[in-house]
Short mmCIF file of C-alpha atoms and ligand atoms in Angstrom, two decimals:
data_model
loop_
_atom_site.label_atom_id
_atom_site.label_comp_id
_atom_site.label_asym_id
_atom_site.label_seq_id
_atom_site.Cartn_x
_atom_site.Cartn_y
_atom_site.Cartn_z
CA MET B 248 207.50 217.53 104.61
CA ARG B 249 206.44 215.67 107.86
CA LEU B 250 209.22 213.70 109.57
CA VAL B 251 209.99 211.68 112.61
CA LEU B 252 213.61 211.17 113.54
CA VAL B 253 214.73 208.08 115.55
CA GLY B 254 218.23 207.27 116.74
CA PRO B 255 220.17 206.37 119.81
CA PRO B 256 221.98 208.72 122.07
CA GLY B 257 225.15 209.93 120.33
CA SER B 258 223.74 209.51 116.95
CA GLY B 259 223.55 213.17 116.15
CA LYS B 260 219.77 213.21 116.00
CA GLY B 261 219.45 216.70 117.50
CA THR B 262 222.03 218.16 115.15
CA GLN B 263 220.31 216.59 112.00
CA ALA B 264 216.80 217.94 113.30
CA GLU B 265 218.14 221.35 113.49
CA LYS B 266 219.70 221.17 109.99
CA LEU B 267 216.40 219.81 108.56
CA CYS B 268 214.56 222.69 110.17
CA GLU B 269 216.85 225.32 108.85
CA ARG B 270 217.28 224.06 105.36
CA LEU B 271 213.73 222.73 104.65
CA GLY B 272 211.88 225.36 106.77
CA LEU B 273 210.37 222.73 109.06
CA THR B 274 209.01 223.31 112.50
CA TYR B 275 211.01 221.67 115.28
CA VAL B 276 208.93 219.52 117.69
CA GLY B 277 211.14 218.21 120.54
CA THR B 278 209.37 216.82 123.58
CA GLY B 279 212.67 217.00 125.63
CA ASN B 280 212.72 220.82 125.09
CA ILE B 281 208.83 221.01 125.77
CA LEU B 282 209.26 219.07 129.03
CA ARG B 283 212.36 221.10 130.20
CA GLU B 284 210.29 224.26 129.57
CA ALA B 285 207.26 222.88 131.57
CA ILE B 286 209.88 222.23 134.48
CA LYS B 287 211.27 225.57 134.27
CA GLN B 288 207.71 227.05 134.50
CA ASN B 289 206.81 224.66 137.24
CA THR B 290 203.48 223.68 135.56
CA PRO B 291 201.59 220.49 136.65
CA VAL B 292 203.40 218.53 133.89
CA GLY B 293 206.68 219.98 134.97
CA LYS B 294 206.13 218.71 138.52
CA ILE B 295 205.49 215.31 137.22
CA ALA B 296 208.33 215.40 134.75
CA ARG B 297 211.15 216.90 136.88
CA PRO B 298 212.21 213.73 138.98
CA LEU B 299 211.92 211.45 135.86
CA LEU B 300 214.18 213.71 133.67
CA ASP B 301 216.56 213.83 136.74
CA GLN B 302 216.84 210.16 136.65
CA GLY B 303 216.89 209.76 132.90
CA LEU B 304 213.63 207.91 133.06
CA LEU B 305 210.85 208.26 130.44
CA VAL B 306 207.79 210.46 131.30
CA PRO B 307 204.43 208.41 131.04
CA ASP B 308 203.08 207.97 127.58
CA THR B 309 199.70 209.71 128.40
CA VAL B 310 201.56 212.77 129.72
CA VAL B 311 203.74 213.31 126.43
CA ASN B 312 200.84 212.22 124.20
CA ASP B 313 198.60 214.94 125.89
CA LEU B 314 201.42 217.57 125.36
CA VAL B 315 201.82 216.63 121.66
CA ALA B 316 198.12 216.54 121.15
CA GLU B 317 197.69 220.03 122.66
CA LEU B 318 200.42 221.42 120.55
CA PHE B 319 199.01 220.07 117.26
CA ARG B 320 195.44 221.30 118.26
CA THR B 321 196.65 224.76 119.15
CA ALA B 322 199.90 225.67 117.08
CA ARG B 323 198.83 223.15 114.14
CA PRO B 324 202.34 222.76 112.54
CA GLU B 325 201.72 221.50 108.98
CA ARG B 326 205.41 220.77 108.17
CA PHE B 327 207.53 219.46 111.00
CA VAL B 328 210.31 217.29 112.32
CA MET B 329 209.66 215.21 115.46
CA ASP B 330 212.65 214.85 117.70
CA GLY B 331 212.25 212.53 120.53
CA TYR B 332 208.61 211.77 119.96
CA PRO B 333 207.26 209.17 119.37
CA ARG B 334 209.60 207.21 121.61
CA THR B 335 207.53 204.13 122.46
CA TYR B 336 205.21 201.85 120.42
CA ALA B 337 202.23 203.18 122.43
CA GLN B 338 203.27 206.81 121.64
CA ALA B 339 203.43 205.97 117.89
CA ILE B 340 199.84 204.52 117.90
CA ALA B 341 198.52 207.69 119.70
CA PHE B 342 200.56 209.92 117.12
CA ASP B 343 199.03 208.07 114.25
CA ALA B 344 195.62 208.65 115.58
CA LEU B 345 196.32 212.30 116.33
CA LEU B 346 197.58 212.93 112.78
CA SER B 347 194.70 211.23 111.11
CA GLN B 348 192.33 213.42 113.16
CA GLN B 349 194.26 216.36 111.75
CA PHE B 350 194.15 215.10 108.28
CA LEU B 351 197.97 214.99 108.14
CA LYS B 352 200.23 212.14 107.07
CA LEU B 353 203.90 211.37 107.78
CA ASP B 354 206.10 211.35 104.89
CA ALA B 355 209.08 209.37 106.45
CA VAL B 356 210.71 208.21 109.59
CA ILE B 357 214.47 208.53 109.45
CA ASN B 358 216.17 205.85 111.43
CA LEU B 359 219.79 206.99 112.28
CA THR B 360 221.65 203.76 112.44
CA ILE B 361 224.96 203.32 114.34
CA ALA B 362 226.56 200.39 116.17
CA ASP B 363 226.51 200.48 119.96
CA ASP B 364 230.33 200.12 120.09
CA GLU B 365 230.69 203.31 117.94
CA VAL B 366 228.28 205.21 120.18
CA VAL B 367 230.33 204.25 123.20
CA ARG B 368 233.45 205.36 121.42
CA ARG B 369 231.93 208.53 120.40
CA ILE B 370 230.40 209.61 123.65
CA GLY B 371 233.37 208.17 125.51
CA SER B 372 235.58 210.67 123.69
CA ARG B 373 233.43 213.53 124.92
CA ARG B 374 235.19 215.94 127.46
CA CYS B 375 233.20 218.64 129.22
CA CYS B 376 234.28 221.63 131.22
CA SER B 377 234.31 221.06 134.87
CA ASN B 378 233.34 224.58 135.58
CA LYS B 379 229.45 224.30 136.03
CA ASP B 380 228.98 227.95 134.90
CA CYS B 381 230.70 227.14 131.60
CA GLY B 382 229.98 223.40 130.79
CA VAL B 383 231.13 223.68 127.12
CA CYS B 384 231.67 220.02 125.68
CA TYR B 385 234.36 219.02 123.21
CA ASN B 386 234.97 215.75 121.39
CA LEU B 387 238.54 214.51 121.14
CA ALA B 388 237.89 212.96 117.80
CA PHE B 389 235.64 215.66 116.02
CA ARG B 390 236.15 218.94 118.07
CA PRO B 391 239.22 218.82 120.23
CA PRO B 392 240.11 221.67 122.59
CA LYS B 393 243.06 223.84 121.44
CA THR B 394 245.03 222.76 124.53
CA GLU B 395 244.75 219.22 125.79
CA ASN B 396 242.35 218.93 128.62
CA VAL B 397 241.85 222.67 129.01
CA CYS B 398 238.62 224.55 128.21
CA ASP B 399 238.95 227.02 125.26
CA ARG B 400 236.45 229.27 126.75
CA CYS B 401 237.29 229.53 130.41
CA GLY B 402 240.65 227.57 130.89
CA SER B 403 239.11 225.14 133.50
CA PRO B 404 240.14 221.42 133.33
CA LEU B 405 238.08 219.02 131.22
CA SER B 406 236.64 215.78 132.44
CA LEU B 407 234.61 212.82 131.35
CA ARG B 408 231.03 213.27 132.83
CA ASP B 409 229.49 210.34 134.76
CA ASP B 410 226.75 210.11 132.12
CA ASP B 411 229.22 209.59 129.52
CA LYS B 412 231.17 206.52 131.20
CA GLU B 413 230.99 203.26 129.24
CA GLU B 414 228.78 201.42 131.74
CA THR B 415 226.15 204.21 131.76
CA ILE B 416 226.11 204.49 127.94
CA ARG B 417 225.72 200.78 127.55
CA ARG B 418 222.90 200.77 130.01
CA ARG B 419 221.11 203.50 128.05
CA LEU B 420 221.66 201.64 124.81
CA VAL B 421 220.14 198.35 126.08
CA GLU B 422 217.03 200.53 127.26
CA PHE B 423 216.90 202.34 123.93
CA HIS B 424 216.77 199.11 121.99
CA ARG B 425 214.29 197.52 124.36
CA ILE B 426 211.89 200.41 123.86
CA THR B 427 212.63 201.55 120.31
CA ASP B 428 212.75 198.26 118.42
CA ALA B 429 208.91 197.71 118.44
CA LEU B 430 208.40 201.47 117.32
CA ILE B 431 210.91 201.01 114.39
CA GLU B 432 209.10 197.77 113.28
CA HIS B 433 205.79 199.59 113.40
CA TYR B 434 207.06 202.30 110.97
CA ARG B 435 208.92 199.81 108.87
CA ARG B 436 205.65 197.71 108.40
CA ALA B 437 203.85 201.08 107.44
CA GLY B 438 206.47 201.62 104.64
CA LEU B 439 207.69 204.80 106.23
CA LEU B 440 211.00 203.82 107.56
CA VAL B 441 214.33 205.08 105.91
CA ASP B 442 217.54 203.88 107.49
CA VAL B 443 220.37 206.30 107.28
CA SER B 444 223.84 205.53 108.56
CA ALA B 445 224.82 208.02 111.25
CA VAL B 446 228.53 207.14 110.99
CA PRO B 447 229.84 209.46 108.31
CA PRO B 448 230.57 213.17 109.14
CA MET B 449 227.36 215.24 109.86
CA GLU B 450 227.17 217.01 106.59
CA THR B 451 227.37 213.77 104.65
CA VAL B 452 224.57 212.21 107.00
CA TYR B 453 222.49 215.38 106.24
CA LYS B 454 222.92 214.91 102.40
CA ASN B 455 222.13 211.20 102.76
CA ILE B 456 218.90 212.07 104.58
CA GLU B 457 217.79 214.60 102.00
CA ARG B 458 218.54 212.10 99.27
CA ALA B 459 216.40 209.44 100.92
CA LEU B 460 213.42 211.75 101.52
CA PRO B 461 210.42 211.07 99.18
CA GLN B 462 210.22 213.71 96.45
CA GLN B 463 207.51 216.42 97.22
P1 AMP L 29 215.61 214.44 125.08
O1 AMP L 29 215.84 215.81 125.12
O2 AMP L 29 214.85 213.86 123.87
O3 AMP L 29 216.82 213.57 125.30
O4 AMP L 29 214.68 214.11 126.20
C1 AMP L 29 215.07 214.38 127.65
C2 AMP L 29 214.21 213.57 128.58
O5 AMP L 29 212.75 214.01 128.31
C3 AMP L 29 214.21 212.08 128.44
O6 AMP L 29 215.27 211.40 129.12
C4 AMP L 29 212.91 211.79 128.96
O7 AMP L 29 212.99 211.76 130.42
C5 AMP L 29 211.92 212.91 128.57
N1 AMP L 29 211.26 212.60 127.37
C6 AMP L 29 211.43 213.31 126.16
N2 AMP L 29 210.69 212.98 125.19
C7 AMP L 29 210.03 211.79 125.73
C8 AMP L 29 208.96 210.90 125.22
N3 AMP L 29 208.55 210.94 124.06
N4 AMP L 29 208.41 210.05 125.99
C9 AMP L 29 208.88 209.96 127.40
N5 AMP L 29 209.75 210.76 128.00
C10 AMP L 29 210.38 211.76 127.09
#
């Protein structure tokens, strides 16, 4: 099974990617993780990526395309889930070319759908530990702390992160749609797109994804 996962921030994309890997034995390919590792190792790519990640901006297409191409040429994952790549139309075109060079075909692109207002509600009910060494996050709706506004792990007060404020989330969502709509249309035209609602509980979303996957 070769999959791409697409979804806005707050859609639970990372969780679903993890479940797919665990339960279907797929290799996880997350460009966010690869970039964070490059930053930690201070590689030439890491040096380019650091200020962009700090500001929440996208790394240039050519840089991520090269990273993914290198990974497919060396590690050659045969069955995988892509999380966070392709993220732009140009990346999708480069990925199509890479896969065809490797004689690999995508089976499906899972599009996790959720209304912007629901994302704002979800992320807005996140509360994170104010102690930087702890940083555990809770969700008042799905995973509340045992005592209101107090971290279960270290007892520090919880707060709403600046990143999780409504204005910031709305800005990120506008950017997400501006960039991702063309990518989604590309895969819809290719007959690969599968829309799955990200609104139900995570386990139901996972079951719906499995049900929607082409039979192997
Ligand atoms: P993520 O962990 O997927 O949220 O990615 C974290 C950050 O890494 C993003 O905000 C971007 O700065 C960068 N990034 C990850 N994947 C890509 C990509 N496919 N294209 C450009 N930038 C990316």
